[in-house]
Every structure is written in structure tokens, then in C-alpha cells.
Amino acid sequence: MFVIGERINGMFDDVKKGIENRDASIVQQVAREQIECGADALDINVGTAKGKAMENMLWLIETVQEVTDLPLCIDTTKYDVMSEALKACKTPAIINSSKSTEDELDKYVPLAVSNGASLIALTIDKSGVPSNADSRVAMGATIVTKAMEHGLDITDLYIDPVILPVNVAPKQPVAVMETLRQLRLLSDPPPKFILGLSNVSQSCKLRSLINSTYLVMAISAGLDGAIMDPTDRELMEAGITAELLMEKQIYCDDYIAAYLGNR
Ligand code: THG
């Protein structure tokens, strides 16, 4: 399971304050916690913090890189911010993200190639997130085609079929799983599949339960990883156990410790 820690996001009050006050210790503490709990990469998103997005992003990257050399997953919709952020990353980064319109893919795939970065491409086009699996699968095909056309190694490509909150979009969790099942068969080797997992439970009660149940279901449909909260211990353990049962790990009594120790 590829775990991208979601917590360095200005959407969270502590990180937002950290960015606005240029308080490195808050941000670095959140980074360390996620790494100790098993994050493989860290999402970096300035959210709605006051100030210029470019300056906030470059400060966040510099601050986080003082405590880790894990890959950073640069989460911005602004191309100029993305482009500068990639130059600031010491470890090959993950671009989060491109939509699947041809004009966006024609910009972001070459940006990934020239920076040695990986790319997350969303199944979103001009009309937004599709309501069904078929449109998502069609966009997935466009993404894979564009990656090949511009010479991006398929192992550096992540497709995100985009999950929405179950309380307002009840058909989406099933549609996303159907998309995962179909898109896995599209190429050999397949690209990797990830989700912004916590979207599924936004504004719901029992968030952690919904997140971990859906993580397990999505893993069984072919999910490889998620942008998620690694400090939620039960969530991590559910995901690791799902991978054990999908035969991605050999059983031993201490399989959770073995997983966390062997990353
Ligand atoms: N796909 C990709 N990237 C993404 C997303 C995605 N990046 C952002 C987001 N979606 C994933 N990250 C989060 C981070 C936080 C929350 C949801 C998704 C979240 N935050 C609380 C809320 O909104 O209620 C607010 C903070 C708090 O609890 O204080 O749920 O889908 N590629």
C-alpha cells in the first residue's frame, strides 16, 4: 500500500496557522508523526492559508525537507506553482495533479518527464467528476495514451478515479470500484491507482469507520494506495490487512509490524 500522508494541508487549522505564522515546528511535527506511522510520501497543499500560494508552497517544501527526504506530493492546481515547486524538491516528486483533458495532459505529462517526477492524473474533465464508471474508464484510457505518447514510464503514472462524499454522492463509491476493476486491465503493466480517501467521509459522522471500510473495499477492487491519514492506526491496520488478504504480503503473526518495518 502506497501511503501519501494527507495532513500537510492548509485545510487543517494547525497547518494553516503554521503556514501563516511561518512556524516550522508545527509543520515539521505533523510531518514526523506521519512518517513514524508509515507514510511513504507526504502530500503538500497550502489550502486556504493567507498569503501568496507560490511563497507558501516553497516555504512548506523547504520546511518539510528539513526533516525528511521522502518524496513530496505537490498538491496544487496552479501550473506555475507546480513548476517552481518541482525545482525545489530534492527527491523526485509526485505531481498532484492533472485533469484528463488533452490540453492539461499535454502540459503536465511533459512536466513530469522533464523533472523525473511521477504524475497523478484525475478522471476529471471540463464537465467535472463523472457520475458513472464508463466516463471514468474512457478518461483513464486517454491518460494512459497521453502518458505513452509523451514518454512517461507507466510505473510513474497514478490514476485517481476521484471519490466524492458518500452522504451527497451515494452512487460514487461503487462507480469508483467498478472503474478500478476495469482500468487495471487496460495496460500491462498497469498504472497505479490511488484515491484521496478522506473525501469519501467528508461531513459524515463515523469518518474513520467509513474511511477504513472503503479503503479495504477499494483495495480489493485494485487500489494501490491513497492520500490518507497514516496517524489513524485502525485505518492503516485495515489497509495492511486487506493487502495481506489480497496476497500482497506473506502471513506471519506480526505481519503489521513486518509491513511497517520493511518499508
Ligand atoms: N485526489 C487527489 N488529491 C487530493 C484529493 C483527491 N488532495 C486533497 C484531498 N483530495 C485529499 N486530502 C484531504 C485532506 C483532508 C480532508 C479530506 C481530504 C478532510 N479535511 C477535513 C474536512 O474537510 O472535514 C478538515 C480538516 C479538519 O478535520 O480539521 O476531510 O481526491 N489526487
PDB file of C-alpha atoms and ligand atoms in Angstrom:
ATOM      1  CA  MET A   1       0.000   0.000   0.000  1.00  0.00           C
ATOM      2  CA  PHE A   2       1.414   3.317  -1.078  1.00  0.00           C
ATOM      3  CA  VAL A   3       0.510   5.802   1.666  1.00  0.00           C
ATOM      4  CA  ILE A   4       0.643   9.514   0.899  1.00  0.00           C
ATOM      5  CA  GLY A   5       0.128  11.408   4.179  1.00  0.00           C
ATOM      6  CA  GLU A   6      -2.704  13.954   3.770  1.00  0.00           C
ATOM      7  CA  ARG A   7      -2.056  16.119   6.841  1.00  0.00           C
ATOM      8  CA  ILE A   8       0.265  18.801   5.466  1.00  0.00           C
ATOM      9  CA  ASN A   9      -2.670  20.681   4.036  1.00  0.00           C
ATOM     10  CA  GLY A  10      -3.736  24.231   4.861  1.00  0.00           C
ATOM     11  CA  MET A  11      -7.263  22.805   5.092  1.00  0.00           C
ATOM     12  CA  PHE A  12      -6.296  21.746   8.639  1.00  0.00           C
ATOM     13  CA  ASP A  13      -6.237  24.564  11.196  1.00  0.00           C
ATOM     14  CA  ASP A  14      -2.873  23.686  12.765  1.00  0.00           C
ATOM     15  CA  VAL A  15      -1.054  23.578   9.433  1.00  0.00           C
ATOM     16  CA  LYS A  16      -2.849  26.716   8.226  1.00  0.00           C
ATOM     17  CA  LYS A  17      -1.589  28.604  11.294  1.00  0.00           C
ATOM     18  CA  GLY A  18       1.866  27.116  10.789  1.00  0.00           C
ATOM     19  CA  ILE A  19       1.979  28.448   7.227  1.00  0.00           C
ATOM     20  CA  GLU A  20       0.593  31.890   8.063  1.00  0.00           C
ATOM     21  CA  ASN A  21       2.971  32.399  11.025  1.00  0.00           C
ATOM     22  CA  ARG A  22       5.926  30.708   9.286  1.00  0.00           C
ATOM     23  CA  ASP A  23       6.070  28.373  12.301  1.00  0.00           C
ATOM     24  CA  ALA A  24       8.239  25.498  11.076  1.00  0.00           C
ATOM     25  CA  SER A  25       7.851  23.441  14.263  1.00  0.00           C
ATOM     26  CA  ILE A  26       4.090  22.840  13.734  1.00  0.00           C
ATOM     27  CA  VAL A  27       4.552  21.662  10.154  1.00  0.00           C
ATOM     28  CA  GLN A  28       7.620  19.556  10.956  1.00  0.00           C
ATOM     29  CA  GLN A  29       5.800  17.861  13.837  1.00  0.00           C
ATOM     30  CA  VAL A  30       2.933  16.873  11.527  1.00  0.00           C
ATOM     31  CA  ALA A  31       5.483  15.581   9.000  1.00  0.00           C
ATOM     32  CA  ARG A  32       7.334  13.474  11.611  1.00  0.00           C
ATOM     33  CA  GLU A  33       4.123  11.952  13.021  1.00  0.00           C
ATOM     34  CA  GLN A  34       3.001  10.791   9.588  1.00  0.00           C
ATOM     35  CA  ILE A  35       6.401   9.312   8.772  1.00  0.00           C
ATOM     36  CA  GLU A  36       6.563   7.432  12.102  1.00  0.00           C
ATOM     37  CA  CYS A  37       3.106   5.988  11.383  1.00  0.00           C
ATOM     38  CA  GLY A  38       4.119   4.650   7.966  1.00  0.00           C
ATOM     39  CA  ALA A  39       3.738   7.364   5.305  1.00  0.00           C
ATOM     40  CA  ASP A  40       5.660   6.641   2.075  1.00  0.00           C
ATOM     41  CA  ALA A  41       5.233  10.192   0.738  1.00  0.00           C
ATOM     42  CA  LEU A  42       3.731  13.456   2.016  1.00  0.00           C
ATOM     43  CA  ASP A  43       1.031  15.499   0.290  1.00  0.00           C
ATOM     44  CA  ILE A  44       1.861  19.220   0.360  1.00  0.00           C
ATOM     45  CA  ASN A  45      -1.087  21.608  -0.071  1.00  0.00           C
ATOM     46  CA  VAL A  46      -1.214  25.241   1.082  1.00  0.00           C
ATOM     47  CA  GLY A  47      -5.032  25.142   1.299  1.00  0.00           C
ATOM     48  CA  THR A  48      -6.635  28.468   2.097  1.00  0.00           C
ATOM     49  CA  ALA A  49      -3.742  29.895   4.124  1.00  0.00           C
ATOM     50  CA  LYS A  50      -3.371  33.668   3.719  1.00  0.00           C
ATOM     51  CA  GLY A  51      -0.534  34.911   1.542  1.00  0.00           C
ATOM     52  CA  LYS A  52       0.780  34.114  -1.921  1.00  0.00           C
ATOM     53  CA  ALA A  53       0.307  30.461  -2.959  1.00  0.00           C
ATOM     54  CA  MET A  54       3.783  30.352  -4.534  1.00  0.00           C
ATOM     55  CA  GLU A  55       5.608  31.660  -1.438  1.00  0.00           C
ATOM     56  CA  ASN A  56       3.565  29.470   0.893  1.00  0.00           C
ATOM     57  CA  MET A  57       4.278  26.360  -1.196  1.00  0.00           C
ATOM     58  CA  LEU A  58       8.026  26.984  -1.438  1.00  0.00           C
ATOM     59  CA  TRP A  59       8.212  27.628   2.318  1.00  0.00           C
ATOM     60  CA  LEU A  60       6.275  24.416   3.069  1.00  0.00           C
ATOM     61  CA  ILE A  61       8.571  22.341   0.842  1.00  0.00           C
ATOM     62  CA  GLU A  62      11.734  23.791   2.370  1.00  0.00           C
ATOM     63  CA  THR A  63      10.351  23.314   5.896  1.00  0.00           C
ATOM     64  CA  VAL A  64       9.329  19.686   5.353  1.00  0.00           C
ATOM     65  CA  GLN A  65      12.602  18.824   3.592  1.00  0.00           C
ATOM     66  CA  GLU A  66      14.496  19.875   6.740  1.00  0.00           C
ATOM     67  CA  VAL A  67      13.082  16.781   8.476  1.00  0.00           C
ATOM     68  CA  THR A  68      12.670  14.189   5.693  1.00  0.00           C
ATOM     69  CA  ASP A  69      13.837  13.108   2.268  1.00  0.00           C
ATOM     70  CA  LEU A  70      10.632  11.175   1.493  1.00  0.00           C
ATOM     71  CA  PRO A  71       9.010  12.082  -1.848  1.00  0.00           C
ATOM     72  CA  LEU A  72       6.652  15.058  -1.685  1.00  0.00           C
ATOM     73  CA  CYS A  73       3.302  15.020  -3.471  1.00  0.00           C
ATOM     74  CA  ILE A  74       2.793  18.571  -4.692  1.00  0.00           C
ATOM     75  CA  ASP A  75      -0.925  19.312  -4.437  1.00  0.00           C
ATOM     76  CA  THR A  76      -1.844  22.462  -6.371  1.00  0.00           C
ATOM     77  CA  THR A  77      -3.975  23.346  -9.387  1.00  0.00           C
ATOM     78  CA  LYS A  78      -1.634  26.223 -10.343  1.00  0.00           C
ATOM     79  CA  TYR A  79       0.814  25.253 -13.094  1.00  0.00           C
ATOM     80  CA  ASP A  80       3.378  27.942 -12.252  1.00  0.00           C
ATOM     81  CA  VAL A  81       3.381  26.908  -8.570  1.00  0.00           C
ATOM     82  CA  MET A  82       3.777  23.251  -9.586  1.00  0.00           C
ATOM     83  CA  SER A  83       6.633  24.026 -11.919  1.00  0.00           C
ATOM     84  CA  GLU A  84       8.619  26.012  -9.293  1.00  0.00           C
ATOM     85  CA  ALA A  85       7.781  23.509  -6.543  1.00  0.00           C
ATOM     86  CA  LEU A  86       9.268  20.632  -8.551  1.00  0.00           C
ATOM     87  CA  LYS A  87      12.557  22.503  -8.841  1.00  0.00           C
ATOM     88  CA  ALA A  88      12.645  22.902  -5.048  1.00  0.00           C
ATOM     89  CA  CYS A  89      12.178  19.165  -4.359  1.00  0.00           C
ATOM     90  CA  LYS A  90      15.365  17.226  -3.546  1.00  0.00           C
ATOM     91  CA  THR A  91      13.746  13.791  -4.043  1.00  0.00           C
ATOM     92  CA  PRO A  92      11.806  13.043  -7.256  1.00  0.00           C
ATOM     93  CA  ALA A  93       8.329  14.397  -6.542  1.00  0.00           C
ATOM     94  CA  ILE A  94       4.756  13.432  -7.377  1.00  0.00           C
ATOM     95  CA  ILE A  95       2.683  15.935  -9.365  1.00  0.00           C
ATOM     96  CA  ASN A  96      -0.805  16.188  -7.829  1.00  0.00           C
ATOM     97  CA  SER A  97      -2.457  16.613 -10.235  1.00  0.00           C
ATOM     98  CA  SER A  98      -3.531  16.872 -13.868  1.00  0.00           C
ATOM     99  CA  LYS A  99      -7.088  16.614 -15.121  1.00  0.00           C
ATOM    100  CA  SER A 100      -7.649  14.289 -18.080  1.00  0.00           C
ATOM    101  CA  THR A 101      -8.359  16.902 -20.723  1.00  0.00           C
ATOM    102  CA  GLU A 102      -5.875  16.640 -23.598  1.00  0.00           C
ATOM    103  CA  ASP A 103      -4.601  20.192 -23.117  1.00  0.00           C
ATOM    104  CA  GLU A 104      -3.788  19.598 -19.420  1.00  0.00           C
ATOM    105  CA  LEU A 105      -2.179  16.230 -20.090  1.00  0.00           C
ATOM    106  CA  ASP A 106      -0.107  17.823 -22.875  1.00  0.00           C
ATOM    107  CA  LYS A 107       1.325  20.216 -20.243  1.00  0.00           C
ATOM    108  CA  TYR A 108       1.621  18.003 -17.168  1.00  0.00           C
ATOM    109  CA  VAL A 109       2.941  14.761 -18.679  1.00  0.00           C
ATOM    110  CA  PRO A 110       5.977  16.546 -20.214  1.00  0.00           C
ATOM    111  CA  LEU A 111       6.458  18.426 -16.914  1.00  0.00           C
ATOM    112  CA  ALA A 112       6.661  15.072 -15.114  1.00  0.00           C
ATOM    113  CA  VAL A 113       9.070  13.635 -17.696  1.00  0.00           C
ATOM    114  CA  SER A 114      11.432  16.626 -17.643  1.00  0.00           C
ATOM    115  CA  ASN A 115      11.558  16.671 -13.826  1.00  0.00           C
ATOM    116  CA  GLY A 116      11.801  12.898 -13.330  1.00  0.00           C
ATOM    117  CA  ALA A 117       8.559  13.190 -11.367  1.00  0.00           C
ATOM    118  CA  SER A 118       5.561  10.869 -11.070  1.00  0.00           C
ATOM    119  CA  LEU A 119       2.133  12.124 -12.113  1.00  0.00           C
ATOM    120  CA  ILE A 120      -1.305  11.762 -10.548  1.00  0.00           C
ATOM    121  CA  ALA A 121      -3.981  12.221 -13.227  1.00  0.00           C
ATOM    122  CA  LEU A 122      -7.609  12.644 -12.165  1.00  0.00           C
ATOM    123  CA  THR A 123     -10.596  11.334 -14.089  1.00  0.00           C
ATOM    124  CA  ILE A 124     -11.983  14.860 -14.270  1.00  0.00           C
ATOM    125  CA  ASP A 125     -12.648  16.779 -17.490  1.00  0.00           C
ATOM    126  CA  LYS A 126     -14.246  20.101 -18.373  1.00  0.00           C
ATOM    127  CA  SER A 127     -17.614  18.950 -17.035  1.00  0.00           C
ATOM    128  CA  GLY A 128     -16.157  17.817 -13.700  1.00  0.00           C
ATOM    129  CA  VAL A 129     -16.271  14.428 -11.977  1.00  0.00           C
ATOM    130  CA  PRO A 130     -18.322  11.892 -13.982  1.00  0.00           C
ATOM    131  CA  SER A 131     -21.260  10.245 -12.257  1.00  0.00           C
ATOM    132  CA  ASN A 132     -20.568   6.775 -13.698  1.00  0.00           C
ATOM    133  CA  ALA A 133     -17.734   4.301 -14.253  1.00  0.00           C
ATOM    134  CA  ASP A 134     -17.864   4.363 -18.082  1.00  0.00           C
ATOM    135  CA  SER A 135     -16.790   8.005 -18.407  1.00  0.00           C
ATOM    136  CA  ARG A 136     -14.045   7.465 -15.837  1.00  0.00           C
ATOM    137  CA  VAL A 137     -12.743   4.454 -17.772  1.00  0.00           C
ATOM    138  CA  ALA A 138     -12.723   6.471 -21.018  1.00  0.00           C
ATOM    139  CA  MET A 139     -10.702   9.211 -19.294  1.00  0.00           C
ATOM    140  CA  GLY A 140      -8.347   6.599 -17.880  1.00  0.00           C
ATOM    141  CA  ALA A 141      -7.681   5.399 -21.434  1.00  0.00           C
ATOM    142  CA  THR A 142      -6.910   8.985 -22.526  1.00  0.00           C
ATOM    143  CA  ILE A 143      -4.499   9.345 -19.589  1.00  0.00           C
ATOM    144  CA  VAL A 144      -2.590   6.148 -20.420  1.00  0.00           C
ATOM    145  CA  THR A 145      -2.432   7.078 -24.124  1.00  0.00           C
ATOM    146  CA  LYS A 146      -1.059  10.555 -23.361  1.00  0.00           C
ATOM    147  CA  ALA A 147       1.495   9.124 -20.920  1.00  0.00           C
ATOM    148  CA  MET A 148       2.784   6.774 -23.629  1.00  0.00           C
ATOM    149  CA  GLU A 149       2.758   9.493 -26.282  1.00  0.00           C
ATOM    150  CA  HIS A 150       4.984  11.781 -24.172  1.00  0.00           C
ATOM    151  CA  GLY A 151       7.255   9.001 -22.898  1.00  0.00           C
ATOM    152  CA  LEU A 152       6.221   8.839 -19.247  1.00  0.00           C
ATOM    153  CA  ASP A 153       7.117   5.451 -17.757  1.00  0.00           C
ATOM    154  CA  ILE A 154       3.793   3.777 -16.923  1.00  0.00           C
ATOM    155  CA  THR A 155       5.151   2.904 -13.469  1.00  0.00           C
ATOM    156  CA  ASP A 156       5.414   6.669 -12.803  1.00  0.00           C
ATOM    157  CA  LEU A 157       1.727   7.171 -13.555  1.00  0.00           C
ATOM    158  CA  TYR A 158      -1.022   7.217 -10.933  1.00  0.00           C
ATOM    159  CA  ILE A 159      -4.661   7.399 -11.952  1.00  0.00           C
ATOM    160  CA  ASP A 160      -7.074   8.825  -9.369  1.00  0.00           C
ATOM    161  CA  PRO A 161     -10.711   7.927 -10.175  1.00  0.00           C
ATOM    162  CA  VAL A 162     -11.827  10.618  -7.669  1.00  0.00           C
ATOM    163  CA  ILE A 163     -14.061   9.665  -4.783  1.00  0.00           C
ATOM    164  CA  LEU A 164     -16.702  12.109  -3.505  1.00  0.00           C
ATOM    165  CA  PRO A 165     -18.505  12.238  -0.133  1.00  0.00           C
ATOM    166  CA  VAL A 166     -20.928   9.332   0.261  1.00  0.00           C
ATOM    167  CA  ASN A 167     -23.517  11.490   2.036  1.00  0.00           C
ATOM    168  CA  VAL A 168     -24.091  13.648  -1.073  1.00  0.00           C
ATOM    169  CA  ALA A 169     -22.956  11.241  -3.832  1.00  0.00           C
ATOM    170  CA  PRO A 170     -24.105   7.763  -2.771  1.00  0.00           C
ATOM    171  CA  LYS A 171     -23.512   6.090  -6.164  1.00  0.00           C
ATOM    172  CA  GLN A 172     -19.861   7.151  -6.380  1.00  0.00           C
ATOM    173  CA  PRO A 173     -18.132   4.594  -4.141  1.00  0.00           C
ATOM    174  CA  VAL A 174     -19.459   1.727  -6.310  1.00  0.00           C
ATOM    175  CA  ALA A 175     -18.672   3.615  -9.545  1.00  0.00           C
ATOM    176  CA  VAL A 176     -15.081   4.173  -8.411  1.00  0.00           C
ATOM    177  CA  MET A 177     -14.599   0.483  -7.585  1.00  0.00           C
ATOM    178  CA  GLU A 178     -16.041  -0.539 -10.964  1.00  0.00           C
ATOM    179  CA  THR A 179     -13.578   1.908 -12.590  1.00  0.00           C
ATOM    180  CA  LEU A 180     -10.652   0.347 -10.716  1.00  0.00           C
ATOM    181  CA  ARG A 181     -11.625  -3.165 -11.842  1.00  0.00           C
ATOM    182  CA  GLN A 182     -11.871  -2.126 -15.495  1.00  0.00           C
ATOM    183  CA  LEU A 183      -8.852   0.185 -15.720  1.00  0.00           C
ATOM    184  CA  ARG A 184      -6.494  -2.400 -14.199  1.00  0.00           C
ATOM    185  CA  LEU A 185      -6.922  -4.440 -17.386  1.00  0.00           C
ATOM    186  CA  LEU A 186      -6.105  -1.545 -19.707  1.00  0.00           C
ATOM    187  CA  SER A 187      -2.343  -1.936 -19.992  1.00  0.00           C
ATOM    188  CA  ASP A 188       0.415  -4.329 -18.960  1.00  0.00           C
ATOM    189  CA  PRO A 189       1.990  -3.297 -16.669  1.00  0.00           C
ATOM    190  CA  PRO A 190      -0.959  -1.250 -15.411  1.00  0.00           C
ATOM    191  CA  PRO A 191      -0.544   2.255 -13.995  1.00  0.00           C
ATOM    192  CA  LYS A 192      -1.009   2.609 -10.239  1.00  0.00           C
ATOM    193  CA  PHE A 193      -4.335   3.628  -8.739  1.00  0.00           C
ATOM    194  CA  ILE A 194      -4.806   5.972  -5.803  1.00  0.00           C
ATOM    195  CA  LEU A 195      -7.615   7.968  -4.178  1.00  0.00           C
ATOM    196  CA  GLY A 196      -7.957  10.969  -1.874  1.00  0.00           C
ATOM    197  CA  LEU A 197      -9.567   8.602   0.609  1.00  0.00           C
ATOM    198  CA  SER A 198     -10.876  11.083   3.209  1.00  0.00           C
ATOM    199  CA  ASN A 199     -13.103  12.732   0.595  1.00  0.00           C
ATOM    200  CA  VAL A 200     -15.473   9.760   0.977  1.00  0.00           C
ATOM    201  CA  SER A 201     -16.415  10.684   4.548  1.00  0.00           C
ATOM    202  CA  GLN A 202     -16.344  14.494   4.442  1.00  0.00           C
ATOM    203  CA  SER A 203     -19.129  15.956   6.610  1.00  0.00           C
ATOM    204  CA  CYS A 204     -20.130  12.476   7.803  1.00  0.00           C
ATOM    205  CA  LYS A 205     -20.177  11.118  11.334  1.00  0.00           C
ATOM    206  CA  LEU A 206     -18.097   7.944  11.894  1.00  0.00           C
ATOM    207  CA  ARG A 207     -15.464   9.246   9.481  1.00  0.00           C
ATOM    208  CA  SER A 208     -12.727   6.846  10.483  1.00  0.00           C
ATOM    209  CA  LEU A 209     -15.014   3.819  10.125  1.00  0.00           C
ATOM    210  CA  ILE A 210     -16.183   4.917   6.674  1.00  0.00           C
ATOM    211  CA  ASN A 211     -12.595   5.620   5.569  1.00  0.00           C
ATOM    212  CA  SER A 212     -11.225   2.261   6.689  1.00  0.00           C
ATOM    213  CA  THR A 213     -14.149   0.245   5.338  1.00  0.00           C
ATOM    214  CA  TYR A 214     -13.871   1.943   1.956  1.00  0.00           C
ATOM    215  CA  LEU A 215     -10.077   1.569   1.893  1.00  0.00           C
ATOM    216  CA  VAL A 216     -10.475  -2.196   2.304  1.00  0.00           C
ATOM    217  CA  MET A 217     -13.174  -2.381  -0.376  1.00  0.00           C
ATOM    218  CA  ALA A 218     -11.160  -0.273  -2.831  1.00  0.00           C
ATOM    219  CA  ILE A 219      -8.007  -2.355  -2.241  1.00  0.00           C
ATOM    220  CA  SER A 220      -9.988  -5.457  -3.140  1.00  0.00           C
ATOM    221  CA  ALA A 221     -11.049  -3.692  -6.374  1.00  0.00           C
ATOM    222  CA  GLY A 222      -7.420  -2.893  -7.260  1.00  0.00           C
ATOM    223  CA  LEU A 223      -6.417   0.259  -5.381  1.00  0.00           C
ATOM    224  CA  ASP A 224      -2.642   0.532  -4.807  1.00  0.00           C
ATOM    225  CA  GLY A 225      -2.560   3.359  -2.299  1.00  0.00           C
ATOM    226  CA  ALA A 226      -4.206   6.522  -1.050  1.00  0.00           C
ATOM    227  CA  ILE A 227      -3.748  10.059   0.106  1.00  0.00           C
ATOM    228  CA  MET A 228      -4.903   9.360   3.652  1.00  0.00           C
ATOM    229  CA  ASP A 229      -4.218   9.909   7.340  1.00  0.00           C
ATOM    230  CA  PRO A 230      -1.473   7.466   8.402  1.00  0.00           C
ATOM    231  CA  THR A 231      -1.839   8.563  12.039  1.00  0.00           C
ATOM    232  CA  ASP A 232      -5.233   6.793  12.074  1.00  0.00           C
ATOM    233  CA  ARG A 233      -3.882   3.483  13.347  1.00  0.00           C
ATOM    234  CA  GLU A 234      -7.018   1.430  12.673  1.00  0.00           C
ATOM    235  CA  LEU A 235      -7.141   2.756   9.118  1.00  0.00           C
ATOM    236  CA  MET A 236      -3.518   1.746   8.491  1.00  0.00           C
ATOM    237  CA  GLU A 237      -4.048  -1.677  10.037  1.00  0.00           C
ATOM    238  CA  ALA A 238      -7.185  -2.265   7.947  1.00  0.00           C
ATOM    239  CA  GLY A 239      -5.299  -1.390   4.749  1.00  0.00           C
ATOM    240  CA  ILE A 240      -2.300  -3.573   5.627  1.00  0.00           C
ATOM    241  CA  THR A 241      -4.639  -6.475   6.457  1.00  0.00           C
ATOM    242  CA  ALA A 242      -6.528  -6.025   3.172  1.00  0.00           C
ATOM    243  CA  GLU A 243      -3.204  -6.305   1.322  1.00  0.00           C
ATOM    244  CA  LEU A 244      -2.338  -9.464   3.278  1.00  0.00           C
ATOM    245  CA  LEU A 245      -5.660 -10.986   2.202  1.00  0.00           C
ATOM    246  CA  MET A 246      -5.010  -9.894  -1.408  1.00  0.00           C
ATOM    247  CA  GLU A 247      -1.790 -11.922  -1.215  1.00  0.00           C
ATOM    248  CA  LYS A 248       0.444  -8.863  -1.431  1.00  0.00           C
ATOM    249  CA  GLN A 249       2.208  -9.964   1.739  1.00  0.00           C
ATOM    250  CA  ILE A 250       3.079 -13.353   3.231  1.00  0.00           C
ATOM    251  CA  TYR A 251       1.402 -14.112   6.555  1.00  0.00           C
ATOM    252  CA  CYS A 252       3.269 -14.076   9.836  1.00  0.00           C
ATOM    253  CA  ASP A 253       1.787 -13.361  13.277  1.00  0.00           C
ATOM    254  CA  ASP A 254       3.484  -9.952  13.278  1.00  0.00           C
ATOM    255  CA  TYR A 255       2.516  -9.030   9.722  1.00  0.00           C
ATOM    256  CA  ILE A 256       1.619  -5.449  10.686  1.00  0.00           C
ATOM    257  CA  ALA A 257       4.969  -4.828  12.359  1.00  0.00           C
ATOM    258  CA  ALA A 258       6.686  -6.605   9.464  1.00  0.00           C
ATOM    259  CA  TYR A 259       4.931  -4.332   6.964  1.00  0.00           C
ATOM    260  CA  LEU A 260       5.716  -1.146   8.866  1.00  0.00           C
ATOM    261  CA  GLY A 261       9.306  -2.210   9.481  1.00  0.00           C
ATOM    262  CA  ASN A 262      10.028  -3.257   5.906  1.00  0.00           C
ATOM    263  CA  ARG A 263       9.044  -0.179   4.004  1.00  0.00           C
TER     264      ARG A 263
HETATM  265  N1  THG B   1      -7.258  13.369  -5.043  1.00  0.00           N
HETATM  266  C1  THG B   1      -6.017  13.878  -5.139  1.00  0.00           C
HETATM  267  N2  THG B   1      -5.543  14.799  -4.273  1.00  0.00           N
HETATM  268  C2  THG B   1      -6.347  15.258  -3.291  1.00  0.00           C
HETATM  269  C3  THG B   1      -7.646  14.760  -3.149  1.00  0.00           C
HETATM  270  C4  THG B   1      -8.107  13.790  -4.070  1.00  0.00           C
HETATM  271  N3  THG B   1      -5.877  16.201  -2.426  1.00  0.00           N
HETATM  272  C5  THG B   1      -6.747  16.793  -1.455  1.00  0.00           C
HETATM  273  C6  THG B   1      -7.805  15.813  -0.984  1.00  0.00           C
HETATM  274  N4  THG B   1      -8.441  15.208  -2.118  1.00  0.00           N
HETATM  275  C7  THG B   1      -7.187  14.734  -0.112  1.00  0.00           C
HETATM  276  N5  THG B   1      -6.819  15.283   1.167  1.00  0.00           N
HETATM  277  C8  THG B   1      -7.767  15.536   2.151  1.00  0.00           C
HETATM  278  C9  THG B   1      -7.362  16.208   3.286  1.00  0.00           C
HETATM  279  C10 THG B   1      -8.262  16.479   4.278  1.00  0.00           C
HETATM  280  C11 THG B   1      -9.599  16.099   4.147  1.00  0.00           C
HETATM  281  C12 THG B   1     -10.005  15.420   3.020  1.00  0.00           C
HETATM  282  C13 THG B   1      -9.079  15.137   2.019  1.00  0.00           C
HETATM  283  C14 THG B   1     -10.584  16.437   5.201  1.00  0.00           C
HETATM  284  N6  THG B   1     -10.404  17.533   5.939  1.00  0.00           N
HETATM  285  C15 THG B   1     -11.318  17.991   6.980  1.00  0.00           C
HETATM  286  C16 THG B   1     -12.725  18.228   6.424  1.00  0.00           C
HETATM  287  O1  THG B   1     -12.847  18.712   5.302  1.00  0.00           O
HETATM  288  O2  THG B   1     -13.666  17.987   7.173  1.00  0.00           O
HETATM  289  C17 THG B   1     -10.929  19.356   7.500  1.00  0.00           C
HETATM  290  C18 THG B   1      -9.823  19.420   8.445  1.00  0.00           C
HETATM  291  C19 THG B   1     -10.066  19.079   9.889  1.00  0.00           C
HETATM  292  O3  THG B   1     -10.506  17.954  10.216  1.00  0.00           O
HETATM  293  O4  THG B   1      -9.751  19.964  10.688  1.00  0.00           O
HETATM  294  O5  THG B   1     -11.544  15.728   5.362  1.00  0.00           O
HETATM  295  O6  THG B   1      -9.240  13.283  -4.026  1.00  0.00           O
HETATM  296  N7  THG B   1      -5.209  13.424  -6.109  1.00  0.00           N
END
